[in-house]
PDB file of C-alpha atoms in Angstrom:
ATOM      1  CA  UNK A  14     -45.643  16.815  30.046  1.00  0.00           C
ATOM      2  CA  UNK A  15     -42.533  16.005  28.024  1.00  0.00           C
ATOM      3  CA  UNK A  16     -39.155  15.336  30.122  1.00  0.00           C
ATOM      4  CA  UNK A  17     -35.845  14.966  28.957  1.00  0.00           C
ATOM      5  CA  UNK A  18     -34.258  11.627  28.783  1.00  0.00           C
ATOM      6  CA  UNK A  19     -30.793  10.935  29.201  1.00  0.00           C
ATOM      7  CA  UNK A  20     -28.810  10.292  26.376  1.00  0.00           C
ATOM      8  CA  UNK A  21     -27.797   7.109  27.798  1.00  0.00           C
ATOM      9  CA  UNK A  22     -31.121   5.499  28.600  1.00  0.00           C
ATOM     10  CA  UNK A  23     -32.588   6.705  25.398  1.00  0.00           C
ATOM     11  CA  UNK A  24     -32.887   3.357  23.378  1.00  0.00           C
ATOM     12  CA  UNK A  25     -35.515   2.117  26.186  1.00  0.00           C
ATOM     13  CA  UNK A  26     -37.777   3.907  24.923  1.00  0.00           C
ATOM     14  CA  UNK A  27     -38.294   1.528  22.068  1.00  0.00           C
ATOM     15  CA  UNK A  28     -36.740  -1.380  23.465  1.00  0.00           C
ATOM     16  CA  UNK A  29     -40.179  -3.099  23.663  1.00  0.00           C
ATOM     17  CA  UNK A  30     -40.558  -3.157  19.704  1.00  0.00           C
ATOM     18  CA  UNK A  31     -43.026  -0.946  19.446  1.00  0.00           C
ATOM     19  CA  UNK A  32     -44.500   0.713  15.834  1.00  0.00           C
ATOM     20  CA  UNK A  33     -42.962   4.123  15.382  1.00  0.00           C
ATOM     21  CA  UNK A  34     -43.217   7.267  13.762  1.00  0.00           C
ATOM     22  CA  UNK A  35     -40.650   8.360  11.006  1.00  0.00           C
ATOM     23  CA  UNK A  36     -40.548  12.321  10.513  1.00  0.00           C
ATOM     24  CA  UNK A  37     -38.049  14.279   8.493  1.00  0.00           C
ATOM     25  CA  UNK A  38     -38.368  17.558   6.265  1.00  0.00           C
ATOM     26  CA  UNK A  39     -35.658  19.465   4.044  1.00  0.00           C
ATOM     27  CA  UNK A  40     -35.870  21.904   1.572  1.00  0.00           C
ATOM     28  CA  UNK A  41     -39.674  22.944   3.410  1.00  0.00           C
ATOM     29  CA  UNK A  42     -41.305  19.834   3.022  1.00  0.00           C
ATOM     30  CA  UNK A  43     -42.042  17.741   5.863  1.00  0.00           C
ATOM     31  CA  UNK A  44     -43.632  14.092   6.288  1.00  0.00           C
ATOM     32  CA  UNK A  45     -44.291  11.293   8.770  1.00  0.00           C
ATOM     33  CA  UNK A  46     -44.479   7.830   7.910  1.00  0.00           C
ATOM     34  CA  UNK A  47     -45.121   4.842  10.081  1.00  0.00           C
ATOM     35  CA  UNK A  48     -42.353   2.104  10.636  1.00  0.00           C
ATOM     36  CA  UNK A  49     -42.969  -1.339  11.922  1.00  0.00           C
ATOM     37  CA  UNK A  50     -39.246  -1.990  12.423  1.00  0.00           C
ATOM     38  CA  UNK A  51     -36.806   0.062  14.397  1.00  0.00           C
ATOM     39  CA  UNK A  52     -34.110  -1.561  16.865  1.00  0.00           C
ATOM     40  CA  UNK A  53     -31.992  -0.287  19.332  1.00  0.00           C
ATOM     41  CA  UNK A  54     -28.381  -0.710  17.913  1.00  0.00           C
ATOM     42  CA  UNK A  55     -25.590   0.947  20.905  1.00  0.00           C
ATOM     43  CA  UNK A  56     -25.426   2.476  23.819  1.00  0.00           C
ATOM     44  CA  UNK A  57     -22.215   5.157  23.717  1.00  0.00           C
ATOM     45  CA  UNK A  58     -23.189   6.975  21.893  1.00  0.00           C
ATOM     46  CA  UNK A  59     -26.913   5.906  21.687  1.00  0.00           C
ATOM     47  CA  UNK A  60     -27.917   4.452  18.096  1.00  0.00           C
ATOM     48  CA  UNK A  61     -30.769   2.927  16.615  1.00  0.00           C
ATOM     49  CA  UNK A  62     -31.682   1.953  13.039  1.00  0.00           C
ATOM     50  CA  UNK A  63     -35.128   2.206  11.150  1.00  0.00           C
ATOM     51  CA  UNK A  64     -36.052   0.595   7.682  1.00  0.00           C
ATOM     52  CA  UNK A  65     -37.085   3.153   5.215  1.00  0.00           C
ATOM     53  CA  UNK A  66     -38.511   1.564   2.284  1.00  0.00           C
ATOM     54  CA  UNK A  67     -37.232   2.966  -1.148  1.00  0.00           C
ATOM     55  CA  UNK A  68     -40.062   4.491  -2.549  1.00  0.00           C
ATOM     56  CA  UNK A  69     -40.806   6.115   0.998  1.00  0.00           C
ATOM     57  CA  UNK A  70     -41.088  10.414   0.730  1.00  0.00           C
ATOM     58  CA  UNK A  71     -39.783  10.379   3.986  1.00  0.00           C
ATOM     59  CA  UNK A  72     -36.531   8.555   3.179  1.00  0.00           C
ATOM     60  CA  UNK A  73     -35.355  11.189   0.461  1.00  0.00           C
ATOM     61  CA  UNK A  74     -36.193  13.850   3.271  1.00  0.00           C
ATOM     62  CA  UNK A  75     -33.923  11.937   5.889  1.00  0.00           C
ATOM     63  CA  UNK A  76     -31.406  11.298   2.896  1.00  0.00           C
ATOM     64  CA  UNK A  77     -31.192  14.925   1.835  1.00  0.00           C
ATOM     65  CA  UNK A  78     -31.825  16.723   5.053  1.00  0.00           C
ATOM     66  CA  UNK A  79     -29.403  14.290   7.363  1.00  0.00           C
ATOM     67  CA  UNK A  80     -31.506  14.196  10.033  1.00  0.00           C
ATOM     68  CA  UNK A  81     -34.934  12.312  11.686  1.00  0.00           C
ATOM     69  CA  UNK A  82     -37.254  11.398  14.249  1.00  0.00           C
ATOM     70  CA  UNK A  83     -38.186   8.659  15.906  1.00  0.00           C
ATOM     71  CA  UNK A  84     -41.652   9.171  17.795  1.00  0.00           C
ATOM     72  CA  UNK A  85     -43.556   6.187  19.549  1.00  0.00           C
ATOM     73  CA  UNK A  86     -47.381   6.384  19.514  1.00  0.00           C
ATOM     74  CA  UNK A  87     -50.150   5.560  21.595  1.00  0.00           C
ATOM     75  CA  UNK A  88     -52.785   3.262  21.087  1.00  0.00           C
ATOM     76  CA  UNK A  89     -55.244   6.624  20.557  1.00  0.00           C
ATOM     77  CA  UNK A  90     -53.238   7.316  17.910  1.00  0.00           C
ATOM     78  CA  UNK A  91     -54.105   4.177  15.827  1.00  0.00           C
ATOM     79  CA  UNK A  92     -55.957   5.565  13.034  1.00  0.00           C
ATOM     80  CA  UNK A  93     -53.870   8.058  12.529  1.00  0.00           C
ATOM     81  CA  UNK A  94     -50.860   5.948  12.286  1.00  0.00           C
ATOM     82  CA  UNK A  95     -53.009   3.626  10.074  1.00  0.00           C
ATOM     83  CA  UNK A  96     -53.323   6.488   7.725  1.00  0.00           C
ATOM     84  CA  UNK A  97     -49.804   7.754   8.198  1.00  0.00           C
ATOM     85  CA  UNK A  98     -48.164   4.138   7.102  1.00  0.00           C
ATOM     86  CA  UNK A  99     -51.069   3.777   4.188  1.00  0.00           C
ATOM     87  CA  UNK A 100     -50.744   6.653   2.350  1.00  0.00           C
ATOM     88  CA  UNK A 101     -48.030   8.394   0.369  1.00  0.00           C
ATOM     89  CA  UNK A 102     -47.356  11.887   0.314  1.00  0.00           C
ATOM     90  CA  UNK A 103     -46.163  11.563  -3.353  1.00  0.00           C
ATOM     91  CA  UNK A 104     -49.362  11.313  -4.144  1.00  0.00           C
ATOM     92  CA  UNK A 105     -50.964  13.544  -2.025  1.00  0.00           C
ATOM     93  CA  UNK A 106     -49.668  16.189  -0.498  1.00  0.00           C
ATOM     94  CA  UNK A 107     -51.780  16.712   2.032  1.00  0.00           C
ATOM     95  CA  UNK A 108     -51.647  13.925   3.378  1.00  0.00           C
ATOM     96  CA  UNK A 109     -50.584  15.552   6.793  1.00  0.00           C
ATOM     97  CA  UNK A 110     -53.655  17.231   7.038  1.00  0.00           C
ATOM     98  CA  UNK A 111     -55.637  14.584   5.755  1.00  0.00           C
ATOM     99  CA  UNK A 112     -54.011  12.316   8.430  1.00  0.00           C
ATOM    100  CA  UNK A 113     -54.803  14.617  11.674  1.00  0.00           C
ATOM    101  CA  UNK A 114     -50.914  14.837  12.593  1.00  0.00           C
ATOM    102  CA  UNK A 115     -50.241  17.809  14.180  1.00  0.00           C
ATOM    103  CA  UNK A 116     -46.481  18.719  14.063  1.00  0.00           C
ATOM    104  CA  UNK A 117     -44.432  20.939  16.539  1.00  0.00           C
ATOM    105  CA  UNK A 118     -40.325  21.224  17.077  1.00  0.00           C
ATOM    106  CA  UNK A 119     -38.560  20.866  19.981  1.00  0.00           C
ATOM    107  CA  UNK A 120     -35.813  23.975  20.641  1.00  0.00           C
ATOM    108  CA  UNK A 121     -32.562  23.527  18.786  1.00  0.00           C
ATOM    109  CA  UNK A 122     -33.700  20.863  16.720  1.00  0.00           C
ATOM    110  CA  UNK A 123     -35.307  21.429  13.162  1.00  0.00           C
ATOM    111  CA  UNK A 124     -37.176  18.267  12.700  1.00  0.00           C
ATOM    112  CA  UNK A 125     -40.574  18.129  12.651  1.00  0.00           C
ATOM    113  CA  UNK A 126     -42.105  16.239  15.424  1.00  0.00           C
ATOM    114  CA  UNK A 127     -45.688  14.695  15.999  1.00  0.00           C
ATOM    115  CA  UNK A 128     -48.214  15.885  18.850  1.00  0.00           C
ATOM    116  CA  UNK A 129     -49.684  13.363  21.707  1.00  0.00           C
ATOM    117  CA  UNK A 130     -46.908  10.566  20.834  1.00  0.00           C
ATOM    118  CA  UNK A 131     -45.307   9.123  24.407  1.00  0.00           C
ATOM    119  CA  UNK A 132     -41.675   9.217  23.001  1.00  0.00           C
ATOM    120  CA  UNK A 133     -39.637  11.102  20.841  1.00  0.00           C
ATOM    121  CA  UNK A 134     -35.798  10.465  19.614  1.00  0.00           C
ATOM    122  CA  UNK A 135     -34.373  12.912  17.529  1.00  0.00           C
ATOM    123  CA  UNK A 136     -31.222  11.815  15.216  1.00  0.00           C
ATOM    124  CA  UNK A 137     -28.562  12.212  13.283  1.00  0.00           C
ATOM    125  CA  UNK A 138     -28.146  10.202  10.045  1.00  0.00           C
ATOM    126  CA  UNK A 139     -24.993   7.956  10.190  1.00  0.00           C
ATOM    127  CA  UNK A 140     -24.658   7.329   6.252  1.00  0.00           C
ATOM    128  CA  UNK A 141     -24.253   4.288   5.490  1.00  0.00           C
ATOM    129  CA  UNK A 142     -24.741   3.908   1.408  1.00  0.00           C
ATOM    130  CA  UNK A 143     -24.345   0.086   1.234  1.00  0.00           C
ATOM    131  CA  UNK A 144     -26.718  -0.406   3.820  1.00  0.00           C
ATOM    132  CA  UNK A 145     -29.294   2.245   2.503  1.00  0.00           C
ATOM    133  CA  UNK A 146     -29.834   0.931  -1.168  1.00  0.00           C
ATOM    134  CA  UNK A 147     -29.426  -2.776  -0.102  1.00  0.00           C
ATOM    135  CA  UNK A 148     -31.430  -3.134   2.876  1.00  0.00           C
ATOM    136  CA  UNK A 149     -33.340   0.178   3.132  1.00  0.00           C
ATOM    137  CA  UNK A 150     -31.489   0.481   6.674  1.00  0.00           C
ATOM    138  CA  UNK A 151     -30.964   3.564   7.921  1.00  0.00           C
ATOM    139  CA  UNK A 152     -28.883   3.765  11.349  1.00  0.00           C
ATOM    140  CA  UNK A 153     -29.256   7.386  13.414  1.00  0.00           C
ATOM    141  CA  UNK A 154     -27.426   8.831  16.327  1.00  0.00           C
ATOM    142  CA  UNK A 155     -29.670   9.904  19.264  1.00  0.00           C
ATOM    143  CA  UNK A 156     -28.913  13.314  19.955  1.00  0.00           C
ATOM    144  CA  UNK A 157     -32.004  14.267  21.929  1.00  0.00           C
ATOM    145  CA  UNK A 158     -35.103  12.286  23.391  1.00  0.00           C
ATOM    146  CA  UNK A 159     -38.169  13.163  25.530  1.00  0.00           C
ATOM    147  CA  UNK A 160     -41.205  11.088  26.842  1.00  0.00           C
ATOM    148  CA  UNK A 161     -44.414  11.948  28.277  1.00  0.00           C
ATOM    149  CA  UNK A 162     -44.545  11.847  31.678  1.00  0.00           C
ATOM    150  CA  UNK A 163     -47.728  10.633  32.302  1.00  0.00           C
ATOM    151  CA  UNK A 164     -46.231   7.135  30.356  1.00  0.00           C
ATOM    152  CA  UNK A 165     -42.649   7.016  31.078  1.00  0.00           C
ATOM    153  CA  UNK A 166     -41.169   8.032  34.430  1.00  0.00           C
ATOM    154  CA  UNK A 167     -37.656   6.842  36.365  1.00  0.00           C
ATOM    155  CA  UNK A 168     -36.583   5.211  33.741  1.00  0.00           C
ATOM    156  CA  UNK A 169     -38.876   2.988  33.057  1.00  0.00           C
ATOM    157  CA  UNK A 170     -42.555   2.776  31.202  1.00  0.00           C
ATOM    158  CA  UNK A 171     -45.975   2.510  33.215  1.00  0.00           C
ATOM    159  CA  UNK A 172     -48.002   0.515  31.439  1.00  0.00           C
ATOM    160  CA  UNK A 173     -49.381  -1.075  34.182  1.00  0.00           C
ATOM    161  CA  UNK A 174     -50.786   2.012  35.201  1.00  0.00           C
ATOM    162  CA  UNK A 175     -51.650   3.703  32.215  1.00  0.00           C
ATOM    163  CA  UNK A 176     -55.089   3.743  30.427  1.00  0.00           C
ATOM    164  CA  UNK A 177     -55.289   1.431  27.227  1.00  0.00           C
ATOM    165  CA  UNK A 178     -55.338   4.585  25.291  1.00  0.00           C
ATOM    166  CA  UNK A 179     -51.858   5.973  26.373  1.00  0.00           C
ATOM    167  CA  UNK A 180     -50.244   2.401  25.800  1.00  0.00           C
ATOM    168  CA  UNK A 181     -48.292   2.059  22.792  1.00  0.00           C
ATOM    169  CA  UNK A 182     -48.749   0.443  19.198  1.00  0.00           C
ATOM    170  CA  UNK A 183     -47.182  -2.924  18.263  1.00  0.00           C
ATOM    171  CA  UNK A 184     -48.558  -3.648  14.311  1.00  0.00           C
ATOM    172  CA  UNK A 185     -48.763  -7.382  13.243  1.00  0.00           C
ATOM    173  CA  UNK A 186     -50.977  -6.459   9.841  1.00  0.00           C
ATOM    174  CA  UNK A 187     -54.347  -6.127   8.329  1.00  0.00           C
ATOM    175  CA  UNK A 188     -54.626  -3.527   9.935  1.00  0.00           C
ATOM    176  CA  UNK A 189     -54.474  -5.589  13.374  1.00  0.00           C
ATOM    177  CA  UNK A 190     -52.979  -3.422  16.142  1.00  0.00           C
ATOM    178  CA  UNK A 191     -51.871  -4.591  19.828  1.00  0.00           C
ATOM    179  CA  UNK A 192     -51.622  -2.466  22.538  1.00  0.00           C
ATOM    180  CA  UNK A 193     -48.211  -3.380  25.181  1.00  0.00           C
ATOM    181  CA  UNK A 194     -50.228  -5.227  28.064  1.00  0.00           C
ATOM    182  CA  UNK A 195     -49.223  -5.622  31.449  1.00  0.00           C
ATOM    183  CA  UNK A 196     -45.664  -6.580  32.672  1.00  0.00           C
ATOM    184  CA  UNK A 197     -44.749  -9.649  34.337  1.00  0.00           C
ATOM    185  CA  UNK A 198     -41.579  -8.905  36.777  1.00  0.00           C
ATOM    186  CA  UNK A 199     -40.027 -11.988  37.491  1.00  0.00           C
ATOM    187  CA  UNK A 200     -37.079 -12.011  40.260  1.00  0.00           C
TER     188      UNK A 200
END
């Protein structure tokens, strides 16, 4: 089941690097594309940044529409996120569909968000031209998150407890997935 998370302690839930989830929509079109870097960028008030590559649908959406979502998938999510990061919907538009994602919104929020993912951010865009067209990074305020329960809990993620398929994605390419292992506390 999906809890709230505190604004505060929102960035942990993609402190560990993971591959995200993009989503955005305006003008009633919606897409998801996958992202292999997103970072944690302040606390108060609770930022992070994504790289949206310029020829990405999603970016225009998140340019025109001024918000987005950050969602982190789990490792039985992999071929979908495959798809999601390997097709365009510029040249298909369908590509939802054809992907398997399954979109819902959370109340008060009119971003579209992607079912069975173990954390979801939602943001504002912080508009930052120079940084858009010469880096393709795009920095977002957290005004919302939510994680699964099952996955997250306290504060912290449960990995070690977790089966392989509710761990989450971390994409080093050729279509080469890892899924986060166990933790090693030291101290």
């Amino acid at each position: 089941m999906l809890q709230p998370i505190e604004l505060s302690q929102s960035t942990r839930l993609i402190n560990h690097g993971p591959t995200v989830l993009v989503s955005a929509q305006h003008g009633g079109s919606a897409n998801v594309m996958a992202v292999g870097w997103s970072c944690a960028l302040d606390y108060a008030p609770p930022r992070l940044t994504v790289v949206l590559d310029k020829g990405a649908f999603t970016r225009g959406l998140v340019e025109q529409g001024g918000w987005f979502a950050v969602q982190v998938p789990v490792a039985g999510q992999a071929e979908m996120v495959m798809a999601l990061g390997s097709q365009s919907r510029k040249r298909n538009p369908a590509k939802l569909a054809d992907c398997g994602a399954e979109l819902f919104y959370q109340e008060d929020f009119d971003v579209p968000l992607v079912k069975g993912c173990a954390a979801y951010l939602v943001c504002r865009l912080l508009p930052e031209p120079h940084n858009q067209q010469s880096y393709d990074l795009f920095i977002g305020e957290v005004a919302a998150a939510w994680a699964d329960d099952r996955v997250y809990a306290d504060g912290r993620w449960l990995f070690d407890s977790v089966p392989d398929g509710l761990k989450t994605l971390h994409y080093v390419g050729n279509g080469q997935f890892y899924r986060t292992g166990s933790g090693l506390k030291v101290g």
